[in-house]
Coordinates of N, CA and C and ligand atoms in Angstrom, one line a residue:
X30 N 0.9 -1.2 -0.1 CA 0.1 0.0 0.1 C 0.9 1.2 -0.1
X31 N 1.9 1.2 0.8 CA 2.7 2.4 0.9 C 3.4 2.6 -0.3
X32 N 4.0 1.5 -0.9 CA 4.7 1.6 -2.2 C 3.9 2.2 -3.2
X33 N 2.5 1.8 -3.3 CA 1.7 2.3 -4.2 C 1.5 3.8 -4.0
X34 N 1.5 4.3 -2.8 CA 1.3 5.7 -2.6 C 2.5 6.6 -3.1
X35 N 3.7 5.9 -2.8 CA 5.0 6.7 -3.3 C 4.9 6.7 -4.8
X36 N 4.6 5.5 -5.5 CA 4.5 5.5 -6.9 C 3.5 6.5 -7.5
X37 N 2.4 6.8 -6.8 CA 1.4 7.8 -7.2 C 1.9 9.2 -7.1
X38 N 2.6 9.3 -5.9 CA 3.1 10.6 -5.7 C 4.2 11.1 -6.7
X39 N 5.1 10.1 -7.2 CA 6.1 10.3 -8.2 C 5.4 10.6 -9.5
X40 N 4.4 9.9 -9.8 CA 3.6 10.1 -11.1 C 3.0 11.4 -11.2
X41 N 2.5 11.9 -10.0 CA 1.9 13.2 -9.9 C 3.0 14.3 -10.3
X42 N 4.1 14.2 -9.6 CA 5.1 15.1 -9.7 C 5.6 15.2 -11.2
X43 N 5.7 14.0 -11.8 CA 6.2 13.8 -13.2 C 5.3 14.6 -14.2
X44 N 3.9 14.4 -13.9 CA 2.9 15.0 -14.6 C 3.0 16.3 -14.5
X45 N 3.0 16.9 -13.4 CA 3.2 18.4 -13.0 C 4.3 19.0 -13.9
X46 N 5.5 18.4 -13.8 CA 6.7 18.8 -14.4 C 6.5 18.9 -15.8
X47 N 5.9 17.9 -16.4 CA 5.7 17.8 -17.8 C 4.7 19.0 -18.3
X48 N 3.6 19.1 -17.5 CA 2.6 20.1 -17.8 C 3.2 21.5 -17.7
X49 N 4.0 21.8 -16.7 CA 4.6 23.2 -16.7 C 5.5 23.4 -17.8
X50 N 6.3 22.2 -18.2 CA 7.1 22.4 -19.3 C 6.5 22.7 -20.6
X51 N 5.3 22.0 -20.9 CA 4.5 22.2 -22.0 C 4.0 23.6 -21.9
X52 N 3.5 24.0 -20.8 CA 2.9 25.4 -20.5 C 4.0 26.4 -20.9
X53 N 5.1 26.1 -20.5 CA 6.3 27.2 -20.7 C 6.7 27.2 -22.3
X54 N 6.6 26.1 -23.0 CA 6.9 26.0 -24.4 C 5.7 26.8 -25.1
X55 N 4.5 26.8 -24.7 CA 3.5 27.4 -25.5 C 3.5 28.9 -25.2
X56 N 4.2 29.3 -24.1 CA 4.2 30.7 -23.6 C 5.0 31.7 -24.5
X57 N 4.4 32.1 -25.6 CA 5.2 32.8 -26.6 C 5.1 34.4 -26.5
X58 N 4.1 34.7 -25.7 CA 3.9 36.2 -25.5 C 4.5 36.7 -24.2
X59 N 5.0 37.9 -24.3 CA 5.4 38.5 -23.1 C 4.6 39.6 -22.7
X60 N 4.0 39.5 -21.5 CA 3.2 40.5 -21.1 C 3.7 41.3 -20.0
X61 N 3.5 42.5 -20.2 CA 4.2 43.5 -19.1 C 3.1 44.5 -18.8
X62 N 3.2 45.0 -17.6 CA 2.3 46.0 -17.2 C 2.8 47.3 -16.8
X63 N 2.1 48.4 -17.2 CA 2.8 49.7 -16.8 C 1.7 50.6 -16.1
X64 N 2.2 51.5 -15.3 CA 1.2 52.5 -14.8 C 1.2 53.8 -15.5
X65 N -0.1 54.1 -15.9 CA -0.3 55.2 -16.7 C -0.7 56.5 -15.7
X66 N -1.6 56.1 -14.8 CA -1.8 57.1 -13.9 C -2.5 56.5 -12.5
X67 N -1.9 56.7 -11.5 CA -2.4 56.1 -10.3 C -1.3 55.7 -9.3
X68 N -1.6 54.6 -8.6 CA -0.8 54.1 -7.5 C -0.2 52.7 -7.9
X69 N 1.0 52.5 -7.6 CA 1.6 51.2 -7.8 C 2.4 51.0 -6.7
X70 N 2.2 50.3 -5.5 CA 3.0 50.0 -4.4 C 3.7 48.7 -4.5
X71 N 4.4 48.4 -3.5 CA 5.2 47.2 -3.5 C 4.2 46.1 -3.3
X72 N 4.5 44.8 -3.2 CA 3.7 43.8 -3.1 C 2.6 43.7 -4.0
X73 N 2.6 44.3 -5.2 CA 1.5 44.2 -6.2 C 0.3 44.9 -6.0
X74 N 0.2 45.8 -5.0 CA -0.9 46.7 -4.8 C -0.9 47.7 -5.8
X75 N -2.1 47.7 -6.6 CA -2.2 48.9 -7.6 C -3.6 49.6 -7.6
X76 N -3.7 50.7 -8.1 CA -5.0 51.4 -8.1 C -4.7 52.5 -9.3
X77 N -5.8 52.6 -10.1 CA -5.8 53.6 -11.1 C -5.7 53.1 -12.5
X78 N -5.0 53.9 -13.5 CA -5.0 53.6 -14.9 C -3.7 52.8 -15.2
X79 N -3.8 51.7 -15.7 CA -2.7 50.8 -16.0 C -2.8 50.3 -17.5
X80 N -1.7 49.9 -18.1 CA -1.7 49.3 -19.4 C -1.1 48.0 -19.5
X81 N -1.7 47.0 -20.1 CA -1.0 45.8 -20.4 C -0.4 45.8 -21.7
X82 N 0.9 45.4 -21.8 CA 1.5 45.4 -23.2 C 2.1 44.1 -23.5
X83 N 1.8 43.6 -24.7 CA 2.1 42.3 -25.2 C 3.2 42.4 -26.4
X84 N 4.2 41.6 -26.3 CA 5.1 41.5 -27.5 C 5.1 39.9 -27.8
X85 N 5.2 39.6 -29.0 CA 5.3 38.2 -29.4 C 5.8 37.9 -30.7
X86 N 5.5 36.7 -31.2 CA 6.1 36.3 -32.6 C 5.6 37.4 -33.7
X87 N 6.3 37.3 -34.7 CA 6.1 38.2 -35.8 C 4.8 38.1 -36.5
X88 N 4.2 36.8 -36.5 CA 3.0 36.6 -37.0 C 1.7 36.7 -36.2
X89 N 1.9 37.4 -35.0 CA 1.0 37.6 -34.1 C -0.1 38.6 -34.8
X90 N -1.4 38.3 -34.8 CA -2.4 38.9 -35.5 C -3.4 39.7 -34.7
X91 N -3.6 38.9 -33.5 CA -4.6 39.7 -32.6 C -4.3 39.1 -31.1
X92 N -4.6 40.0 -30.1 CA -4.3 39.6 -28.6 C -5.7 39.9 -27.9
X93 N -6.0 38.9 -27.2 CA -7.2 39.0 -26.2 C -6.5 39.1 -24.8
X94 N -7.0 40.3 -24.1 CA -6.4 40.5 -22.7 C -7.4 40.1 -21.7
X95 N -6.9 39.5 -20.7 CA -7.9 38.9 -19.7 C -7.5 39.4 -18.3
X96 N -8.6 39.7 -17.5 CA -8.4 39.8 -16.1 C -9.2 38.7 -15.4
X97 N -8.5 37.7 -14.8 CA -9.1 36.5 -14.3 C -9.6 35.8 -15.5
X98 N -10.9 35.4 -15.6 CA -11.4 34.6 -16.7 C -12.2 35.6 -17.6
X99 N -12.2 36.8 -17.3 CA -13.0 37.7 -18.1 C -12.0 38.4 -19.2
X100 N -12.5 38.4 -20.4 CA -11.8 39.0 -21.4 C -12.2 40.6 -21.4
X101 N -11.1 41.4 -21.3 CA -11.5 42.8 -21.2 C -11.3 43.6 -22.4
X102 N -10.8 43.0 -23.5 CA -10.6 43.6 -24.6 C -9.8 42.9 -25.6
X103 N -9.8 43.3 -26.9 CA -8.9 42.4 -27.9 C -8.3 43.6 -28.8
X104 N -7.1 43.4 -29.1 CA -6.4 44.3 -30.0 C -5.9 43.6 -31.1
X105 N -6.3 44.1 -32.5 CA -6.0 43.4 -33.8 C -4.8 43.9 -34.5
X106 N -4.2 44.9 -33.9 CA -2.8 45.3 -34.7 C -1.8 45.8 -33.5
X107 N -0.6 45.8 -33.9 CA 0.6 46.2 -33.2 C 0.5 47.7 -33.0
X108 N 0.9 48.3 -31.8 CA 1.3 47.6 -30.7 C 0.1 47.1 -29.9
X109 N 0.3 45.8 -29.4 CA -0.8 45.2 -28.6 C -0.8 45.6 -27.2
X110 N -1.3 46.8 -26.9 CA -1.5 47.5 -25.7 C -3.0 47.7 -25.4
X111 N -3.2 47.4 -24.1 CA -4.7 47.7 -23.6 C -4.7 48.3 -22.3
X112 N -5.3 49.6 -22.2 CA -5.5 50.2 -20.9 C -6.6 49.8 -20.2
X113 N -6.5 49.7 -18.9 CA -7.7 49.4 -18.0 C -7.5 50.2 -16.7
X114 N -8.6 50.4 -16.1 CA -8.8 51.1 -14.8 C -9.2 50.2 -13.8
X115 N -8.3 50.0 -12.7 CA -8.5 49.1 -11.6 C -10.0 49.4 -11.0
X116 N -10.4 50.6 -11.0 CA -11.5 50.9 -10.3 C -12.9 50.3 -10.8
X117 N -12.7 49.9 -12.2 CA -13.8 49.2 -12.9 C -13.9 47.7 -12.5
X118 N -13.1 47.2 -11.7 CA -13.1 45.7 -11.2 C -13.1 45.7 -9.7
X119 N -13.6 44.5 -9.3 CA -13.6 44.4 -7.8 C -12.4 44.4 -7.2
X120 N -12.1 45.0 -6.0 CA -10.9 45.1 -5.3 C -10.5 43.6 -4.9
X121 N -9.1 43.4 -4.8 CA -8.6 42.1 -4.4 C -7.5 41.6 -5.5
X122 N -7.2 40.3 -5.3 CA -6.3 39.7 -6.0 C -6.8 39.4 -7.4
X123 N -6.0 39.7 -8.5 CA -6.4 39.3 -9.9 C -5.2 38.8 -10.7
X124 N -5.4 38.0 -11.7 CA -4.5 37.5 -12.6 C -4.7 38.1 -13.9
X125 N -3.6 38.8 -14.4 CA -3.7 39.4 -15.7 C -2.9 38.5 -16.6
X126 N -3.4 38.2 -17.9 CA -2.8 37.5 -18.8 C -3.4 37.9 -20.1
X127 N -2.7 37.3 -21.2 CA -3.2 37.6 -22.7 C -3.1 36.3 -23.4
X128 N -4.1 36.1 -24.3 CA -3.9 35.1 -25.3 C -3.9 35.7 -26.7
X129 N -2.8 35.3 -27.5 CA -2.7 35.8 -28.7 C -2.9 34.8 -29.9
X130 N -3.2 35.2 -31.1 CA -3.5 34.3 -32.3 C -2.6 34.8 -33.4
X131 N -2.1 33.9 -34.1 CA -1.4 34.1 -35.4 C -2.4 34.3 -36.5
X132 N -2.0 34.7 -37.7 CA -2.9 34.8 -38.8 C -3.6 33.4 -39.1
X133 N -2.9 32.4 -38.9 CA -3.4 31.0 -39.2 C -4.0 30.4 -37.9
X134 N -4.4 31.3 -37.0 CA -5.2 31.0 -35.8 C -4.4 30.1 -34.8
X135 N -3.1 30.2 -34.9 CA -2.3 29.3 -33.9 C -2.5 30.2 -32.6
X136 N -2.6 29.4 -31.5 CA -2.8 30.2 -30.2 C -1.4 30.3 -29.4
X137 N -1.3 31.5 -28.9 CA -0.1 31.7 -28.0 C -0.7 32.2 -26.5
X138 N 0.0 31.7 -25.6 CA -0.3 32.3 -24.2 C 0.8 33.1 -23.6
X139 N 0.5 33.9 -22.7 CA 1.4 34.8 -22.0 C 1.7 34.4 -20.6
X140 N 2.7 35.0 -20.0 CA 2.9 34.9 -18.6 C 1.7 35.5 -17.8
X141 N 1.7 35.2 -16.6 CA 0.6 35.7 -15.7 C 1.2 36.7 -14.7
X142 N 0.5 37.9 -14.6 CA 0.9 38.9 -13.7 C -0.1 38.9 -12.6
X143 N 0.3 38.8 -11.3 CA -0.6 38.7 -10.2 C -0.6 40.1 -9.5
X144 N -1.7 40.6 -9.4 CA -1.9 41.9 -8.8 C -2.9 42.0 -7.7
X145 N -3.0 43.0 -6.9 CA -4.0 43.3 -5.9 C -4.5 44.6 -6.1
X146 N -5.8 44.7 -6.7 CA -6.5 46.0 -6.9 C -6.9 46.5 -5.6
X147 N -6.4 47.7 -5.1 CA -6.8 48.3 -4.0 C -7.7 49.5 -4.2
X148 N -8.6 49.8 -3.2 CA -9.6 50.9 -3.5 C -8.8 52.3 -3.4
X149 N -9.3 53.1 -4.2 CA -8.7 54.5 -4.3 C -8.3 55.2 -2.9
X150 N -9.3 54.9 -2.0 CA -8.9 55.6 -0.7 C -7.6 54.9 0.1
X151 N -7.4 53.6 -0.2 CA -6.3 52.9 0.3 C -5.1 53.5 -0.3
X152 N -5.1 53.7 -1.8 CA -4.1 54.3 -2.4 C -3.5 55.7 -1.8
X153 N -4.7 56.4 -1.5 CA -4.4 57.8 -0.9 C -3.7 57.7 0.4
X154 N -4.3 56.7 1.0 CA -3.7 56.4 2.5 C -2.2 56.0 2.2
X155 N -1.9 55.2 1.4 CA -0.4 54.8 1.1 C 0.4 56.1 0.7
X156 N -0.3 56.9 -0.1 CA 0.5 58.1 -0.6 C 0.7 59.0 0.7
X157 N -0.3 59.1 1.5 CA -0.1 59.8 2.7 C 1.0 59.5 3.7
X158 N 1.1 58.1 3.7 CA 2.2 57.5 4.5 C 3.6 58.1 4.0
X159 N 3.6 58.5 2.9 CA 5.0 59.0 2.4 C 5.0 60.6 2.6
X160 N 3.8 61.2 2.3 CA 3.7 62.7 2.4 C 3.8 63.1 3.9
X161 N 3.2 62.5 4.7 CA 3.1 62.9 6.2 C 4.5 63.0 6.7
X162 N 5.3 62.0 6.7 CA 6.7 62.2 7.3 C 7.5 63.4 6.7
X163 N 7.3 63.6 5.4 CA 7.9 64.6 4.8 C 7.5 65.9 5.3
X164 N 6.2 66.2 5.6 CA 5.6 67.3 6.1 C 6.1 67.5 7.5
X165 N 6.3 66.4 8.3 CA 6.7 66.5 9.7 C 8.1 66.9 9.7
X166 N 9.0 66.6 8.7 CA 10.4 67.0 8.6 C 10.5 68.5 8.4
X167 N 9.5 68.9 7.3 CA 9.6 70.3 6.8 C 9.1 71.2 8.1
X168 N 8.1 70.8 8.7 CA 7.6 71.6 9.9 C 8.6 71.6 11.1
X169 N 9.2 70.4 11.2 CA 10.3 70.4 12.2 C 11.5 71.3 11.9
X170 N 11.8 71.5 10.7 CA 12.9 72.4 10.3 C 12.4 73.9 10.5
X171 N 11.1 74.1 10.2 CA 10.6 75.4 10.5 C 10.8 75.7 12.0
X172 N 10.3 74.8 12.8 CA 10.3 74.8 14.2 C 11.7 75.2 14.7
X173 N 12.6 74.5 14.2 CA 14.0 74.8 14.6 C 14.5 76.2 14.2
X174 N 14.0 76.6 13.0 CA 14.6 77.8 12.5 C 13.9 79.0 13.1
X175 N 12.7 78.9 13.5 CA 11.9 80.1 14.0 C 11.6 79.9 15.4
X176 N 11.0 78.9 15.8 CA 10.5 78.9 17.3 C 11.6 78.8 18.4
X177 N 12.6 78.1 18.1 CA 13.7 77.8 19.1 C 14.5 78.9 19.3
X178 N 14.9 79.7 18.1 CA 15.6 81.0 18.5 C 14.7 81.9 19.3
X179 N 13.3 82.0 18.9 CA 12.5 82.8 19.7 C 12.6 82.6 21.2
X180 N 12.4 81.3 21.5 CA 12.5 80.9 22.9 C 13.7 81.1 23.6
X181 N 14.9 80.8 22.8 CA 16.2 80.8 23.4 C 16.7 82.3 23.4
X182 N 16.1 83.0 22.6 CA 16.5 84.4 22.7 C 15.9 85.3 23.7
X183 N 14.9 84.7 24.3 CA 14.2 85.4 25.4 C 15.1 85.8 26.6
X184 N 15.0 87.1 26.9 CA 15.7 87.6 28.0 C 17.3 87.4 28.1
X185 N 17.8 87.3 26.8 CA 19.2 87.0 26.6 C 20.1 88.3 26.2
X186 N 19.6 89.3 26.8 CA 20.3 90.6 26.6 C 21.6 90.7 27.3
X187 N 22.6 90.6 26.4 CA 24.0 90.5 26.9 C 24.5 91.8 27.4
X188 N 25.2 91.9 28.5 CA 25.8 93.2 28.8 C 27.3 93.1 28.4
X189 N 27.6 93.7 27.3 CA 29.0 93.6 26.7 C 29.4 95.2 26.8
X190 N 30.6 95.5 27.2 CA 31.1 96.9 27.1 C 31.0 97.3 25.7
X191 N 30.8 98.7 25.5 CA 30.7 99.2 24.2 C 32.1 99.1 23.5
X192 N 32.0 98.7 22.3 CA 33.3 98.7 21.6 C 34.1 97.5 21.7
X193 N 33.7 96.5 22.6 CA 34.5 95.2 22.9 C 34.5 94.4 21.5
X194 N 35.7 93.9 21.2 CA 35.8 92.9 20.1 C 35.2 91.6 20.4
X195 N 34.4 91.2 19.5 CA 33.5 90.0 19.8 C 33.7 88.9 18.7
X196 N 33.3 87.8 19.0 CA 33.3 86.6 17.9 C 32.0 86.6 17.3
X197 N 32.0 86.4 16.0 CA 30.7 86.3 15.2 C 30.6 85.1 14.7
X198 N 31.2 84.0 14.8 CA 30.9 82.7 14.3 C 30.9 82.6 12.8
X199 N 29.8 82.1 12.3 CA 29.6 81.9 10.8 C 29.3 83.3 10.1
X200 N 28.4 84.0 10.8 CA 27.9 85.3 10.3 C 27.6 86.2 11.3
X201 N 27.9 87.5 11.0 CA 27.7 88.6 12.0 C 26.8 89.8 11.3
X202 N 26.0 90.3 12.0 CA 25.3 91.5 11.5 C 25.3 92.7 12.4
X203 N 24.7 93.8 11.9 CA 24.6 94.9 12.7 C 23.1 95.3 12.8
X204 N 22.6 95.5 14.1 CA 21.2 95.7 14.4 C 20.9 97.0 13.6
X205 N 19.7 97.0 12.8 CA 19.4 98.3 12.2 C 18.7 99.3 13.1
X206 N 18.4 98.9 14.4 CA 17.5 99.6 15.3 C 18.7 100.4 16.3
X207 N 19.6 99.5 16.9 CA 20.5 100.2 17.9 C 21.9 100.2 17.4
X208 N 22.1 99.6 16.1 CA 23.5 99.7 15.4 C 24.6 99.1 16.1
X209 N 24.3 98.1 17.0 CA 25.3 97.2 17.7 C 25.6 95.9 16.8
X210 N 26.7 95.5 16.6 CA 27.1 94.3 16.0 C 27.0 93.1 16.8
X211 N 26.4 92.0 16.3 CA 26.4 90.8 17.0 C 26.5 89.5 16.2
X212 N 26.8 88.5 16.7 CA 26.8 87.1 15.9 C 25.3 86.7 15.6
X213 N 25.2 86.3 14.3 CA 23.6 85.9 14.0 C 23.6 84.4 14.3
X214 N 22.5 84.1 14.9 CA 22.3 82.7 15.3 C 22.2 81.8 14.0
X215 N 22.6 80.6 14.2 CA 22.8 79.6 13.1 C 21.3 79.2 12.6
X216 N 20.5 79.0 13.6 CA 19.1 78.5 13.2 C 18.2 79.8 13.3
X217 N 18.1 80.5 12.2 CA 17.2 81.5 12.0 C 16.7 81.6 10.6
X218 N 15.6 82.3 10.5 CA 15.0 82.4 9.1 C 15.9 83.2 8.2
X219 N 16.2 82.7 7.1 CA 17.0 83.3 6.2 C 16.1 84.3 5.1
X220 N 16.5 85.5 5.0 CA 15.8 86.3 4.0 C 16.9 86.9 3.1
X221 N 17.2 86.1 2.1 CA 18.2 86.6 1.2 C 19.5 86.6 1.9
X222 N 20.2 87.8 1.9 CA 21.4 88.0 2.5 C 21.2 88.4 4.0
X223 N 20.0 88.5 4.3 CA 19.6 88.8 5.8 C 19.0 87.6 6.6
X224 N 19.1 87.9 7.8 CA 18.5 86.8 8.8 C 17.5 87.6 9.6
X225 N 16.3 86.9 9.7 CA 15.3 87.6 10.6 C 15.7 87.1 12.2
X226 N 16.1 88.0 12.9 CA 16.6 87.6 14.3 C 16.4 88.7 15.3
X227 N 16.6 88.3 16.5 CA 16.4 89.3 17.6 C 17.8 89.8 18.1
X228 N 17.8 91.2 18.1 CA 19.1 91.8 18.6 C 19.4 91.5 20.1
X229 N 20.5 91.0 20.5 CA 20.7 90.6 21.9 C 20.7 91.9 22.8
X230 N 21.0 93.1 22.2 CA 21.2 94.3 22.8 C 19.9 95.0 23.2
X231 N 19.2 95.4 22.1 CA 18.0 96.1 22.1 C 16.8 95.3 22.2
X232 N 17.0 93.9 21.9 CA 15.9 92.9 22.0 C 14.8 93.1 21.0
X233 N 15.0 93.9 19.9 CA 14.2 94.2 18.8 C 14.4 93.2 17.7
X234 N 13.2 92.7 17.0 CA 13.3 91.9 16.0 C 13.4 92.6 14.6
X235 N 14.3 92.2 13.7 CA 14.5 92.9 12.5 C 15.4 92.0 11.5
X236 N 15.2 92.2 10.2 CA 16.0 91.5 9.2 C 17.2 92.2 9.2
X237 N 18.4 91.3 9.7 CA 19.7 91.8 9.9 C 20.6 91.2 8.8
X238 N 21.1 92.3 8.1 CA 22.1 91.8 7.0 C 23.3 91.2 7.5
X239 N 23.8 90.2 6.8 CA 25.2 89.6 7.1 C 26.2 90.6 6.5
X240 N 27.1 91.0 7.5 CA 28.1 92.0 7.2 C 29.4 91.3 7.2
X241 N 30.4 91.8 6.3 CA 31.7 91.3 6.5 C 32.4 91.7 7.8
X242 N 33.4 91.1 8.3 CA 34.0 91.3 9.5 C 34.6 92.9 9.6
X243 N 35.1 93.3 8.5 CA 35.6 94.7 8.5 C 34.6 95.7 9.0
X244 N 33.3 95.5 8.5 CA 32.1 96.3 8.8 C 31.8 96.1 10.3
X245 N 31.9 94.9 10.7 CA 31.6 94.6 12.2 C 32.3 95.3 13.0
X246 N 33.7 95.3 12.7 CA 34.7 95.9 13.6 C 34.6 97.4 13.7
X247 N 34.2 97.8 12.4 CA 33.8 99.4 12.4 C 32.8 99.6 13.2
X248 N 31.6 98.9 13.4 CA 30.5 99.0 14.2 C 31.0 99.0 15.7
X249 N 31.9 98.1 16.0 CA 32.4 97.9 17.4 C 33.1 99.3 17.7
X250 N 33.8 99.9 16.8 CA 34.5 101.2 17.0 C 33.5 102.4 17.2
X251 N 32.4 102.2 16.4 CA 31.4 103.2 16.5 C 30.8 103.1 17.9
X252 N 30.7 102.1 18.5 CA 30.0 102.0 19.9 C 30.8 102.9 20.7
X253 N 32.2 102.8 20.6 CA 33.1 103.6 21.6 C 32.8 105.1 21.5
X254 N 32.5 105.6 20.2 CA 32.1 106.9 20.0 C 30.9 107.4 20.8
X255 N 29.9 106.4 20.7 CA 28.6 106.9 21.5 C 28.9 106.8 22.9
X256 N 29.8 105.9 23.4 CA 30.2 105.8 24.9 C 30.7 107.2 25.2
X257 N 31.5 107.8 24.5 CA 32.1 109.1 24.9 C 31.1 110.1 24.8
X258 N 30.2 110.2 23.8 CA 29.1 111.2 23.8 C 28.0 111.0 24.9
X259 N 28.0 109.8 25.4 CA 26.9 109.5 26.3 C 27.2 110.1 27.7
X260 N 26.8 111.1 28.2 CA 27.0 111.6 29.4 C 25.9 111.5 30.4
X261 N 24.7 111.6 29.8 CA 23.5 111.7 30.7 C 23.1 110.4 31.1
X262 N 22.9 110.3 32.6 CA 22.5 108.9 33.2 C 21.1 108.8 32.9
X263 N 20.6 107.5 32.8 CA 19.1 107.4 32.7 C 18.4 107.6 34.0
X264 N 17.3 108.2 33.9 CA 16.5 108.3 35.2 C 15.7 107.1 35.3
X265 N 15.2 106.9 36.6 CA 14.3 105.7 36.8 C 13.3 105.6 36.0
X266 N 12.6 106.8 35.6 CA 11.4 106.8 34.8 C 11.8 106.4 33.4
X267 N 12.9 106.7 32.9 CA 13.2 106.4 31.4 C 13.5 105.0 31.4
X268 N 14.2 104.5 32.5 CA 14.5 103.0 32.5 C 13.2 102.1 32.5
X269 N 12.2 102.7 33.1 CA 10.9 101.9 33.3 C 10.2 101.9 31.9
X270 N 10.3 103.1 31.2 CA 9.7 103.2 29.9 C 10.4 102.3 29.0
X271 N 11.6 102.3 29.1 CA 12.6 101.5 28.1 C 12.1 100.0 28.4
X272 N 12.0 99.4 29.7 CA 11.6 98.1 29.9 C 10.2 97.9 29.3
X273 N 9.4 98.7 29.5 CA 8.0 98.6 28.9 C 8.1 98.4 27.4
X274 N 9.0 99.2 26.7 CA 9.1 99.2 25.3 C 9.7 97.9 25.0
X275 N 10.6 97.3 25.7 CA 11.2 96.1 25.4 C 10.3 95.0 25.5
X276 N 9.4 95.0 26.6 CA 8.6 93.8 26.8 C 7.4 93.7 25.7
X277 N 7.2 94.8 25.1 CA 6.3 94.8 23.9 C 6.7 93.9 22.8
X278 N 8.0 94.0 22.6 CA 8.6 93.1 21.5 C 8.9 91.7 22.0
X279 N 9.1 91.5 23.4 CA 9.3 90.1 23.8 C 8.2 89.3 23.8
X280 N 6.9 90.0 23.5 CA 5.8 89.1 23.4 C 5.6 88.5 22.1
X281 N 6.4 88.9 21.1 CA 6.3 88.3 19.8 C 6.4 86.7 19.8
Ligands
ZN321 ZN1 19.6 96.2 18.6

């Protein structure tokens, strides 16, 4: 009994091998699929407008295109291309293939393409899975460039003697409001050759032009000049007004 089962098993395998060999022999058409408009993801998930394209022997006269067992169209002259919309078919797994005929009605078969038609909403969802992380990165960069300097810049008014030589790092600028030079923060909004930033001395926001070092040193020297001219001490009332003025901008 056992021997009989083994013999049967071998017979079945041989039959299958022969059948697949015969099938491969008859497979004279090459079927390819291309996306015309829509979504084509990994693992064969597709949605939208696609084309089936067949190439075959020179005597190929007509090609019938199939989705599962349904013929969806026949093309009687080269190029043997047929466009279809996945939305016109039920969602799920499908087999795409073509059957060709020569002028003498000899039949050719094609390879089979396995695909999974997904609903339009799902393809949108898949597209969003790509778009959303990109948006997160973009907004993250904006956050770094604008919000963090805003927060870090708060109450950071440095007390530096007038005319002191300072380091400017990558770029330095001169405040258009109080005319004192300072290092421009790395993470700040670029406006062409200017950076939108907060002056650490007067605390006011403005577009500060990036200046060459020579200009910055000149501005340091200019500070000394004001220091000499400045004789009047600020009264308490003036100081209070100045603080109120500053706090108005700090609310930004
Ligand atoms: Zn300033």
